[in-house]
Amino acid sequence: MKNKKIWIIVAAVVVIGIVAYQFLSGGKKEQKVEFETAQVTKGNIQTTITATGTIEPVTSVTVGTQVSGIVSKLYVDYNSVVKKGQVIAELDKTNLTSELKTAQANLSSAQSTLNYEQTNFNRYQTLFNKGLVSADEYETAKLSYLKAKEQVVTSTQSVQKAQTNLGYATITSPIDGVVLSKAVEEGQTVAASFNTPELFTIAQDLTDMRVIADIDEADIGGVKEGQRVTFTVDAFPDDQFEGQVTQVRQQATTESNVVTYEVVISAPNNELKLKPGLTANVTIFTLEKNDVLTAPAKALRFIPNEALLHEGQTIEDVEAPVKVWTLEGNVFKAHAVEAGTTNGVLTEIVSGIKEGTEVLVDFTISGGEEPAAQQAQNPFMPRPRQNNRQQGGASQQPKK
């Protein structure tokens, strides 16, 4: 019975010792740190913005009429191909022809009156020079002659106006192109009293289209003429069309407190797939650098943490505003680099490191608790996720 009590006391002491050891040691497990690396490689750096726009012909003309009348003939329809000067419609000319004849008759009468008044004036002038008529009679004859002369000028202008209006009754195409729309039919009356009635819309060249895109005010600062553009349309979802920015218009448009600017984009249409009015989903490449040396942008923010170093590992740092780190054996080595363009994911490396170099990007901690001093010592290190994975932007797989 006495031996049994002794064994119980010994077992209790052992348990207490184990608990005390765990308490004093903090119950920590040995942590394992794995560093993620990425290779410095040649690549493309791109930044894009997206928008929507409308496809339209580069040149289109609305054809109207300057005279009123009844449409007597239509010679074209939708999609008709027309040439410059080709007759595309005619208005009824009955009234216009009558007005021309009346004006011509008035001109003939005015000319006859002028001939009489001129002869009469010449006669009075001769008599006045001989002192046979008074000055008053001479001046009256001269005045009648001048009035008749002015009447001829007025009548001539009336004839010209009537001829012009008669010419307006024959409507011709102002450009070579294709008829996009037709707003009248034969027998319809058009009135040109205040506004010119629109009869047709003619597009000059459907192989040369453009996109008018609305760009948000937050993005317009990066858009410049000459930038490459790709776009798609719902009519051909599998096709990608290309163009470039040809104009950035200065006038702003505000709708529902949203400010946008119009950007004109060329849209070659040799296959005639693009139709006026289609909605284009536009991608503008505001930044493009191809075949340049790149590294993940996160690599330029990486800083090794002394608290995570294994026994024997050391750090070789350099004074530089921008640097990347490599792990060479047990040495974390800093390399001063000159950074160029970045899109937030990749950064151009102008100089300072060779292609193919493995640079440190991130790290993973497993098997233990992260030292509390880590965040205090390195405030620029990304904070860990819930699964202890450090926040990063590189896409490479971790390497030990």
XYZ file of C-alpha atoms in Angstrom:
400
model
C 0.000 0.000 0.000
C 2.901 2.277 0.859
C 4.625 1.533 -2.513
C 1.441 2.372 -4.341
C 1.312 5.824 -2.782
C 4.951 6.393 -3.706
C 4.262 5.587 -7.381
C 1.285 7.895 -7.402
C 3.434 10.731 -6.036
C 6.155 10.044 -8.621
C 3.608 10.040 -11.497
C 2.138 13.322 -10.269
C 5.590 14.900 -10.123
C 6.324 13.753 -13.693
C 3.033 15.186 -14.973
C 3.648 18.442 -13.158
C 7.127 18.584 -14.653
C 5.854 18.043 -18.181
C 3.192 20.718 -17.767
C 5.726 23.128 -16.274
C 8.140 22.512 -19.169
C 5.445 23.165 -21.752
C 4.366 26.301 -19.909
C 7.882 27.661 -19.635
C 8.713 26.854 -23.267
C 5.507 28.460 -24.525
C 4.300 25.268 -26.157
C 5.824 26.348 -29.426
C 6.578 24.008 -32.249
C 9.547 24.472 -34.518
C 8.465 26.753 -37.362
C 9.330 26.106 -40.982
C 9.770 28.994 -43.437
C 9.490 28.451 -47.178
C 10.430 31.293 -49.528
C 8.671 31.865 -52.820
C 10.785 32.998 -55.754
C 10.130 34.199 -59.278
C 12.415 34.402 -62.272
C 13.401 37.676 -63.910
C 12.291 37.163 -67.517
C 11.551 39.000 -70.738
C 7.877 39.859 -71.056
C 5.239 42.417 -71.960
C 3.898 45.118 -69.638
C 0.441 46.394 -70.502
C -2.138 48.664 -68.945
C -5.616 48.920 -70.451
C -8.903 50.698 -69.929
C -12.281 49.516 -71.164
C -15.278 51.401 -72.475
C -18.202 51.102 -74.847
C -18.802 53.005 -78.052
C -20.846 53.169 -81.228
C -19.655 52.297 -84.717
C -20.351 54.856 -87.425
C -19.028 55.805 -90.877
C -16.138 58.244 -90.949
C -17.996 60.413 -93.489
C -21.773 60.499 -93.881
C -23.937 63.180 -95.493
C -27.595 63.953 -94.930
C -29.286 64.869 -98.222
C -32.255 67.230 -98.094
C -34.165 69.663 -100.308
C -34.283 73.450 -100.299
C -37.628 73.694 -102.061
C -41.073 72.444 -101.164
C -43.041 70.081 -103.315
C -44.279 66.576 -103.948
C -41.747 63.759 -104.367
C -42.456 62.534 -107.888
C -39.587 60.055 -108.403
C -37.196 58.080 -106.209
C -34.301 56.392 -107.967
C -32.531 54.779 -104.983
C -33.399 52.673 -101.957
C -31.669 51.406 -98.837
C -28.122 50.091 -99.496
C -28.060 51.553 -103.018
C -24.555 52.389 -104.223
C -24.462 55.901 -105.667
C -21.934 58.124 -107.409
C -21.346 61.824 -106.909
C -23.787 63.816 -109.084
C -26.119 60.848 -109.653
C -29.842 61.750 -109.626
C -31.427 60.071 -106.625
C -34.836 61.809 -106.470
C -37.035 64.396 -108.208
C -39.741 66.723 -106.948
C -42.766 67.756 -108.977
C -41.629 70.658 -111.191
C -44.977 72.071 -112.332
C -45.072 75.067 -109.994
C -41.345 75.678 -110.255
C -41.489 75.684 -114.058
C -44.416 78.122 -113.932
C -42.457 80.437 -111.634
C -39.531 80.346 -114.034
C -41.705 81.247 -117.010
C -43.288 84.122 -115.089
C -39.880 85.450 -114.150
C -38.691 85.175 -117.743
C -41.787 87.071 -118.957
C -41.169 89.813 -116.411
C -37.597 90.052 -117.579
C -38.691 90.381 -121.204
C -41.131 93.138 -120.275
C -38.504 94.943 -118.248
C -36.070 94.732 -121.145
C -38.628 96.238 -123.529
C -39.309 99.065 -121.079
C -35.585 99.650 -120.748
C -35.175 99.880 -124.537
C -37.968 102.469 -124.750
C -36.701 104.527 -121.792
C -33.169 104.484 -123.153
C -34.310 105.772 -126.543
C -36.488 108.412 -124.898
C -33.621 109.523 -122.642
C -31.259 109.831 -125.603
C -33.803 112.034 -127.427
C -34.320 114.318 -124.396
C -30.596 114.545 -123.923
C -30.177 115.833 -127.487
C -32.976 118.356 -127.080
C -31.638 119.484 -123.710
C -28.214 120.078 -125.186
C -29.853 122.299 -127.837
C -31.887 124.155 -125.182
C -35.220 122.947 -126.545
C -36.448 121.225 -123.326
C -36.259 122.243 -119.714
C -33.920 120.670 -117.200
C -36.903 119.248 -115.335
C -38.063 117.310 -118.403
C -34.532 116.079 -119.006
C -34.138 114.837 -115.397
C -37.515 113.050 -115.532
C -36.484 111.155 -118.675
C -33.162 110.251 -117.092
C -34.866 108.955 -113.921
C -37.263 106.773 -115.928
C -34.313 105.310 -117.819
C -32.428 104.453 -114.606
C -35.499 102.819 -113.047
C -36.013 100.692 -116.151
C -32.365 99.646 -116.002
C -32.697 98.581 -112.351
C -35.869 96.678 -113.113
C -34.024 94.625 -115.695
C -31.395 93.702 -113.075
C -34.123 92.701 -110.600
C -35.976 90.637 -113.196
C -32.734 88.910 -114.211
C -32.111 87.883 -110.603
C -35.662 86.568 -110.333
C -35.076 84.404 -113.402
C -31.845 83.075 -111.912
C -33.582 82.270 -108.623
C -36.407 80.472 -110.412
C -33.875 78.481 -112.444
C -31.983 77.556 -109.262
C -35.159 76.428 -107.499
C -36.085 74.356 -110.526
C -32.632 72.785 -110.327
C -33.186 71.982 -106.632
C -36.138 69.846 -107.673
C -33.637 67.392 -109.118
C -31.778 65.919 -106.125
C -28.326 64.426 -106.704
C -25.841 62.607 -104.491
C -23.124 64.901 -103.118
C -20.618 62.047 -102.627
C -19.800 58.533 -103.748
C -21.227 56.124 -101.209
C -24.032 53.898 -99.985
C -27.555 54.948 -98.996
C -27.993 54.178 -95.291
C -31.466 55.621 -94.773
C -34.435 56.898 -96.765
C -36.981 59.189 -95.106
C -39.515 59.767 -97.925
C -41.623 57.874 -100.434
C -43.012 58.819 -103.830
C -46.053 61.092 -103.551
C -44.999 62.479 -100.174
C -45.018 66.256 -99.776
C -41.941 67.916 -98.301
C -41.992 71.464 -96.929
C -38.823 73.546 -96.769
C -40.264 76.629 -95.120
C -38.078 76.587 -91.969
C -35.908 73.462 -91.842
C -34.420 71.505 -94.704
C -36.288 68.182 -94.912
C -33.995 65.142 -94.655
C -34.501 62.718 -97.518
C -31.471 60.386 -97.426
C -28.346 59.633 -95.411
C -25.386 58.532 -97.514
C -22.195 56.996 -96.091
C -19.108 57.618 -98.162
C -17.091 54.447 -97.500
C -18.257 51.544 -95.340
C -14.790 49.971 -95.440
C -13.506 52.903 -93.389
C -15.469 53.071 -90.140
C -14.797 54.544 -86.721
C -15.848 54.010 -83.106
C -16.988 56.893 -80.920
C -16.238 55.707 -77.385
C -17.220 57.398 -74.118
C -14.266 57.400 -71.705
C -14.725 58.136 -68.012
C -13.029 61.229 -66.616
C -10.910 59.040 -64.323
C -9.353 57.287 -67.332
C -9.182 60.014 -69.976
C -5.806 61.287 -68.737
C -4.082 58.128 -69.980
C -5.610 58.158 -73.468
C -3.439 59.549 -76.261
C -3.623 59.606 -80.051
C -1.944 56.646 -81.716
C -2.602 54.119 -78.929
C -3.573 50.608 -80.003
C -7.188 49.552 -79.521
C -9.013 46.248 -79.744
C -12.780 45.888 -79.686
C -15.548 43.361 -80.153
C -19.184 43.590 -81.205
C -22.046 41.363 -80.136
C -22.853 40.561 -83.767
C -19.498 38.742 -84.122
C -18.523 37.685 -80.577
C -15.659 35.466 -81.774
C -13.978 38.207 -83.827
C -11.617 40.800 -82.425
C -11.181 44.004 -84.399
C -8.253 46.386 -84.136
C -7.808 50.124 -84.566
C -6.089 53.059 -82.938
C -7.009 56.282 -81.193
C -7.243 59.061 -83.799
C -8.773 61.869 -81.734
C -9.432 62.749 -78.085
C -12.212 65.324 -78.027
C -12.049 68.082 -75.422
C -15.772 68.593 -74.889
C -17.153 66.828 -71.831
C -20.568 65.203 -71.558
C -22.291 64.958 -68.172
C -25.098 62.484 -67.622
C -26.368 61.443 -64.170
C -23.333 63.197 -62.638
C -20.986 61.022 -64.702
C -18.507 62.968 -66.837
C -17.226 61.323 -70.023
C -15.184 62.377 -73.035
C -15.535 61.183 -76.616
C -12.597 59.330 -78.116
C -12.506 58.561 -81.848
C -11.049 55.180 -82.816
C -10.312 54.033 -86.346
C -12.039 50.809 -87.382
C -10.931 49.326 -90.739
C -13.811 47.304 -92.170
C -12.495 45.577 -95.266
C -14.770 42.564 -94.717
C -17.812 44.847 -94.171
C -18.714 43.055 -90.931
C -19.022 46.264 -88.963
C -22.335 48.022 -89.454
C -23.278 51.575 -88.455
C -24.877 51.692 -85.035
C -23.319 48.527 -83.568
C -22.131 48.749 -79.968
C -18.397 48.158 -79.571
C -16.742 46.880 -76.389
C -13.452 48.755 -76.482
C -10.084 48.040 -74.859
C -7.517 50.844 -75.119
C -3.880 49.983 -74.412
C -2.698 53.046 -72.525
C 0.655 51.395 -71.738
C 2.502 48.835 -73.845
C 6.104 47.731 -73.472
C 6.994 44.505 -75.201
C 9.970 42.196 -74.748
C 11.436 43.994 -71.733
C 13.062 42.524 -68.634
C 10.394 42.153 -65.949
C 10.003 41.028 -62.358
C 6.898 40.778 -60.198
C 6.159 44.149 -58.624
C 5.921 42.373 -55.283
C 9.607 41.396 -55.521
C 10.573 45.082 -55.228
C 8.632 45.313 -51.953
C 10.099 42.168 -50.393
C 12.293 42.609 -47.279
C 13.871 39.593 -45.513
C 12.947 39.293 -41.853
C 15.782 38.522 -39.471
C 13.372 36.904 -37.044
C 12.616 34.209 -39.635
C 16.217 33.318 -40.473
C 17.403 29.804 -39.766
C 20.639 29.215 -37.921
C 23.577 30.173 -40.121
C 21.627 32.374 -42.528
C 22.839 35.974 -42.986
C 21.738 39.148 -44.794
C 23.849 41.216 -47.179
C 22.048 44.516 -47.724
C 22.881 47.497 -49.958
C 21.900 51.143 -49.800
C 19.531 51.682 -52.718
C 16.064 53.165 -53.207
C 14.937 50.123 -55.196
C 16.267 46.615 -54.758
C 15.416 42.943 -55.088
C 16.632 40.021 -52.996
C 18.089 36.629 -53.842
C 18.816 33.651 -51.624
C 22.287 32.354 -52.422
C 23.006 29.423 -50.145
C 22.492 30.781 -46.632
C 22.884 34.413 -47.687
C 20.022 36.797 -48.419
C 21.636 39.187 -50.887
C 20.226 42.551 -51.985
C 20.680 43.811 -55.551
C 20.214 47.481 -56.415
C 18.094 47.788 -59.573
C 16.694 50.562 -61.739
C 12.958 50.125 -62.150
C 11.058 51.328 -65.200
C 7.420 51.099 -66.136
C 5.009 49.130 -63.972
C 1.379 48.075 -64.219
C 1.086 47.062 -60.580
C 1.690 43.369 -61.300
C 4.910 43.422 -63.312
C 7.690 45.994 -63.187
C 10.273 46.673 -65.868
C 13.861 46.118 -64.705
C 16.101 48.518 -66.618
C 19.376 47.441 -65.038
C 20.908 45.821 -61.957
C 20.109 42.145 -62.414
C 20.375 39.550 -65.178
C 17.649 37.652 -66.971
C 16.911 34.279 -65.402
C 17.835 35.321 -61.842
C 15.560 33.896 -59.142
C 14.404 36.720 -56.877
C 12.520 36.416 -53.599
C 8.857 37.361 -53.762
C 7.087 36.008 -50.692
C 7.338 33.472 -47.874
C 5.144 30.904 -46.133
C 5.351 29.984 -42.435
C 4.254 26.553 -41.263
C 4.687 24.381 -38.158
C 4.815 27.233 -35.615
C 3.681 30.676 -34.663
C 4.972 33.707 -36.468
C 7.181 35.791 -34.156
C 5.430 38.872 -32.911
C 8.505 40.922 -33.713
C 8.129 40.237 -37.438
C 5.548 42.894 -38.133
C 7.223 45.384 -35.828
C 10.622 44.957 -37.478
C 9.306 45.079 -41.060
C 6.226 47.306 -41.372
C 6.392 47.041 -45.180
C 5.998 43.280 -45.242
C 2.571 42.107 -46.455
C 0.334 40.947 -43.616
C -0.451 37.208 -43.481
C -3.691 35.749 -44.686
C -5.793 33.484 -42.494
C -3.935 30.452 -43.824
C -0.581 32.103 -42.908
C 0.100 32.787 -46.607
C 1.639 36.273 -47.030
C -0.165 38.625 -49.403
C 1.555 38.738 -52.775
C 1.042 39.598 -56.439
C 3.318 37.099 -58.185
C 1.862 34.054 -59.863
C 4.905 31.718 -59.701
C 4.804 28.507 -57.634
C 6.827 28.569 -54.402
C 10.308 27.158 -54.506
C 12.265 26.005 -51.507
